[in-house]
Amino acid sequence: MERILMMVLRLLHRVPVWAFKVWTWPHSTRHSLREKYDLLQHITRHACRAGRVTLQVHGLENIPDQPGFIFFPNHQGFFDGLTFLATCPQPFSVVMKKETANWILVKQVRLLLNAILLDRSNIKNAVEVITQMTERVKSGENFLIFPEGTRSRRGNEVGEFKGGTFKSALGSRCPIVPVALIDCFKPFDTHSIRPVTVQIHYLPPIPYEEYKGMRTREIARMVQERIETVIRENA
């Protein structure tokens, strides 16, 4: 986490103003979802520059213009979410592990994004999360969920995608947007402050008509294979 300390030290002059906003805006009705998202994006982009992280972004044109879609990326490390915040032009919410919910700053981010908390040890909660996410996507919200369920901890190798995470896509009949993350484990999951470059590839969306007759395990495998192909070609 040495890079996080470097980010904080290099941005110390901005921290008081940002801290006030991220602690007070989640409970404010004066600020729209767009404004809250723009605040997080502004802070994240400055943090990346201060942390000597270069973002290579590919496929922004693949992000649907109409809201109501779900991002399904591979999961490499703690920096993954920041990669989306720094590059995605459309606001989104996220499914977040319950055990990280009250970490400092993580808590403020989840409140600003109105994230859904997942208790991985509670099957009933998992069903409730899928139901809630489905209804919110139907109402026009965008979501991010990591179908591996946890960080791969194997660099650019991808863990098995869980079929259950795709139930919300089937239930809401929304576009699935596969996303390939490359070297996103390097900023926060290695003990280094050397300059690093990470890649994010937004792949062409998969419309409901393409996957509607498939089982969730089949959808998971299809999305995983598309992501793995991009990683092999670019890592």
Coordinates of C-alpha atoms in Angstrom, one line a residue:
M1 CA 0.0 0.0 0.0
E2 CA 3.0 2.3 -0.3
R3 CA 1.5 3.8 -3.5
I4 CA -1.6 4.9 -1.6
L5 CA 0.6 6.7 1.0
M6 CA 2.4 8.4 -1.9
M7 CA -0.9 9.5 -3.4
V8 CA -2.1 11.0 -0.1
L9 CA 1.2 12.8 0.5
R10 CA 1.3 14.3 -3.0
L11 CA -2.3 15.5 -2.8
L12 CA -2.2 16.6 0.8
H13 CA -3.1 20.2 -0.1
R14 CA -6.4 18.9 -1.7
V15 CA -7.4 16.4 1.0
P16 CA -9.3 18.7 3.3
V17 CA -11.8 19.9 0.6
W18 CA -12.2 16.4 -0.9
A19 CA -12.6 14.8 2.5
F20 CA -15.3 17.2 3.5
K21 CA -17.2 16.4 0.3
V22 CA -16.9 12.7 0.4
W23 CA -18.0 12.6 4.0
T24 CA -21.0 14.9 3.6
W25 CA -22.3 14.4 0.0
P26 CA -23.5 10.8 0.5
H27 CA -26.2 12.1 2.8
S28 CA -27.0 15.2 0.8
T29 CA -30.1 15.5 -1.4
R30 CA -28.7 18.6 -2.9
H31 CA -26.3 16.7 -5.1
S32 CA -27.4 14.4 -7.9
L33 CA -26.0 10.9 -8.7
R34 CA -24.1 12.5 -11.6
E35 CA -22.5 15.1 -9.4
K36 CA -21.5 12.5 -6.8
Y37 CA -20.0 10.3 -9.6
D38 CA -18.2 13.3 -11.1
L39 CA -16.7 14.1 -7.7
L40 CA -15.3 10.5 -7.4
Q41 CA -14.0 10.6 -10.9
H42 CA -12.2 13.9 -10.4
I43 CA -10.5 12.6 -7.2
T44 CA -9.6 9.3 -8.8
R45 CA -8.0 10.8 -11.8
H46 CA -5.9 13.1 -9.6
A47 CA -5.0 10.1 -7.4
C48 CA -3.8 8.1 -10.5
R49 CA -1.5 10.9 -11.6
A50 CA -0.1 11.4 -8.1
G51 CA 0.4 7.6 -7.8
R52 CA 2.3 7.4 -11.1
V53 CA -0.3 5.2 -12.7
T54 CA -1.0 5.5 -16.4
L55 CA -4.3 4.3 -17.7
Q56 CA -4.6 2.9 -21.2
V57 CA -8.3 2.9 -22.1
H58 CA -9.7 0.9 -25.0
G59 CA -13.2 0.5 -26.3
L60 CA -15.1 3.4 -24.7
E61 CA -17.3 3.4 -27.8
N62 CA -18.6 0.0 -26.6
I63 CA -20.2 1.4 -23.5
P64 CA -24.0 1.6 -24.3
D65 CA -25.4 5.0 -24.6
Q66 CA -28.7 3.9 -22.9
P67 CA -28.4 3.2 -19.2
G68 CA -29.4 -0.1 -17.7
F69 CA -26.4 -2.4 -18.3
I70 CA -23.9 -4.4 -16.3
F71 CA -20.1 -4.5 -16.4
F72 CA -18.6 -7.9 -15.9
P73 CA -14.8 -7.6 -15.6
N74 CA -12.1 -9.9 -14.3
H75 CA -10.9 -9.1 -10.8
Q76 CA -7.2 -8.5 -10.2
G77 CA -6.7 -6.3 -7.2
F78 CA -7.8 -3.3 -5.1
F79 CA -7.1 -0.9 -7.9
D80 CA -9.8 -2.4 -10.2
G81 CA -12.6 -0.2 -9.0
L82 CA -10.5 2.9 -9.4
T83 CA -9.8 2.0 -13.0
F84 CA -13.5 2.1 -13.8
L85 CA -14.1 5.3 -11.8
A86 CA -11.2 7.0 -13.7
T87 CA -12.3 6.0 -17.2
C88 CA -16.0 5.2 -17.4
P89 CA -18.1 8.2 -18.6
Q90 CA -21.4 6.8 -17.3
P91 CA -22.2 6.6 -13.6
F92 CA -22.6 3.1 -12.1
S93 CA -23.2 1.4 -8.9
V94 CA -21.3 -1.7 -7.7
V95 CA -21.8 -4.9 -5.7
M96 CA -19.3 -4.8 -2.9
K97 CA -18.1 -7.4 -0.3
K98 CA -19.6 -6.8 3.1
E99 CA -16.3 -7.2 4.9
T100 CA -14.8 -4.1 3.1
A101 CA -17.9 -2.0 3.6
N102 CA -16.6 0.1 6.5
W103 CA -13.0 0.6 5.5
I104 CA -12.1 4.2 5.6
L105 CA -12.7 5.9 2.2
V106 CA -14.2 2.6 0.9
K107 CA -17.3 3.3 3.0
Q108 CA -17.6 6.8 1.6
V109 CA -17.2 5.6 -2.0
R110 CA -19.9 2.9 -1.5
L111 CA -22.3 5.5 -0.1
L112 CA -21.7 7.9 -2.9
L113 CA -22.3 5.1 -5.5
N114 CA -25.2 3.6 -3.5
A115 CA -23.5 0.2 -3.6
I116 CA -25.1 -3.1 -2.7
L117 CA -23.3 -5.1 0.0
L118 CA -22.8 -8.8 -0.5
D119 CA -22.3 -11.3 2.4
R120 CA -20.6 -14.2 0.7
S121 CA -21.3 -16.5 3.6
N122 CA -25.1 -15.9 3.5
I123 CA -27.0 -17.6 0.6
K124 CA -30.2 -15.7 1.5
N125 CA -28.3 -12.4 1.2
A126 CA -26.9 -13.4 -2.2
V127 CA -30.4 -14.0 -3.5
E128 CA -31.5 -10.6 -2.1
V129 CA -28.6 -8.9 -3.8
I130 CA -29.4 -10.4 -7.2
T131 CA -33.0 -9.4 -6.8
Q132 CA -32.2 -5.8 -5.8
M133 CA -29.6 -5.5 -8.5
T134 CA -32.1 -6.8 -11.1
E135 CA -34.7 -4.2 -10.1
R136 CA -32.3 -1.4 -10.1
V137 CA -30.9 -2.3 -13.6
K138 CA -34.5 -2.5 -14.9
S139 CA -35.1 1.0 -13.6
G140 CA -32.1 2.3 -15.6
E141 CA -29.1 2.0 -13.3
N142 CA -25.8 0.7 -14.5
F143 CA -23.9 -1.8 -12.3
L144 CA -20.4 -3.3 -11.9
I145 CA -20.0 -6.8 -10.5
F146 CA -16.9 -9.1 -10.4
P147 CA -18.0 -12.6 -11.5
E148 CA -14.9 -14.3 -10.1
G149 CA -16.2 -13.3 -6.6
T150 CA -12.7 -12.4 -5.4
R151 CA -9.3 -11.3 -6.6
S152 CA -7.6 -13.9 -8.7
R153 CA -4.2 -13.2 -6.9
R154 CA -2.5 -14.7 -10.0
G155 CA -1.6 -11.6 -12.0
N156 CA -3.2 -11.6 -15.4
E157 CA -4.6 -15.1 -15.0
V158 CA -8.4 -15.2 -14.8
G159 CA -10.3 -17.2 -12.2
E160 CA -13.5 -19.1 -12.9
F161 CA -16.5 -16.8 -13.5
K162 CA -19.5 -17.8 -11.3
G163 CA -22.7 -18.4 -13.1
G164 CA -24.9 -16.9 -10.3
T165 CA -23.6 -13.4 -10.9
F166 CA -25.3 -13.4 -14.3
K167 CA -28.8 -14.0 -13.0
S168 CA -29.3 -10.2 -12.7
A169 CA -28.5 -9.8 -16.4
L170 CA -31.1 -12.5 -17.3
G171 CA -33.6 -11.1 -15.0
S172 CA -33.3 -7.5 -16.2
R173 CA -32.7 -8.6 -19.9
C174 CA -29.9 -6.0 -20.1
P175 CA -26.8 -5.7 -22.2
I176 CA -23.7 -7.5 -20.7
V177 CA -20.5 -5.5 -21.1
P178 CA -17.4 -7.7 -20.7
V179 CA -14.3 -5.8 -19.5
A180 CA -10.7 -7.0 -19.6
L181 CA -8.4 -5.6 -16.9
I182 CA -4.7 -6.0 -17.4
D183 CA -1.9 -5.3 -14.8
C184 CA -4.5 -3.7 -12.5
F185 CA -2.9 -5.8 -9.6
K186 CA 0.3 -3.8 -9.9
P187 CA -0.6 -0.4 -8.3
F188 CA -1.9 -1.6 -4.9
D189 CA -1.1 -5.3 -4.7
T190 CA 2.6 -5.0 -5.1
H191 CA 5.1 -3.3 -2.8
S192 CA 6.3 -0.7 -5.3
I193 CA 5.9 3.0 -6.2
R194 CA 7.5 2.7 -9.6
P195 CA 5.5 4.1 -12.5
V196 CA 3.0 1.5 -13.8
T197 CA 0.6 1.2 -16.7
V198 CA -2.7 -0.6 -16.5
Q199 CA -5.1 -1.4 -19.3
I200 CA -8.9 -1.5 -19.3
H201 CA -10.6 -2.9 -22.4
Y202 CA -14.4 -2.3 -22.7
L203 CA -15.5 -5.1 -25.0
P204 CA -18.6 -5.0 -27.3
P205 CA -21.8 -5.4 -25.3
I206 CA -23.7 -8.7 -25.5
P207 CA -27.4 -7.9 -26.0
Y208 CA -30.1 -10.0 -24.3
E209 CA -31.1 -11.6 -27.6
E210 CA -27.7 -13.2 -27.8
Y211 CA -27.7 -14.9 -24.4
K212 CA -31.4 -15.3 -23.5
G213 CA -31.5 -19.0 -24.2
M214 CA -28.4 -19.9 -22.3
R215 CA -27.8 -21.1 -18.8
T216 CA -26.0 -18.8 -16.4
R217 CA -22.9 -21.1 -16.4
E218 CA -22.8 -20.9 -20.2
I219 CA -23.0 -17.1 -20.1
A220 CA -20.3 -17.0 -17.6
R221 CA -18.0 -19.1 -19.7
M222 CA -18.7 -17.1 -22.8
V223 CA -17.9 -13.8 -21.1
Q224 CA -14.8 -15.2 -19.4
E225 CA -13.5 -16.6 -22.8
R226 CA -13.9 -13.2 -24.5
I227 CA -12.0 -11.5 -21.7
E228 CA -9.2 -14.0 -21.6
T229 CA -8.8 -13.6 -25.4
V230 CA -8.2 -9.9 -25.0
I231 CA -5.8 -10.4 -22.1
R232 CA -3.7 -13.0 -24.1
E233 CA -3.5 -10.5 -27.0
N234 CA -2.5 -7.5 -24.9
A235 CA -0.7 -8.6 -21.7

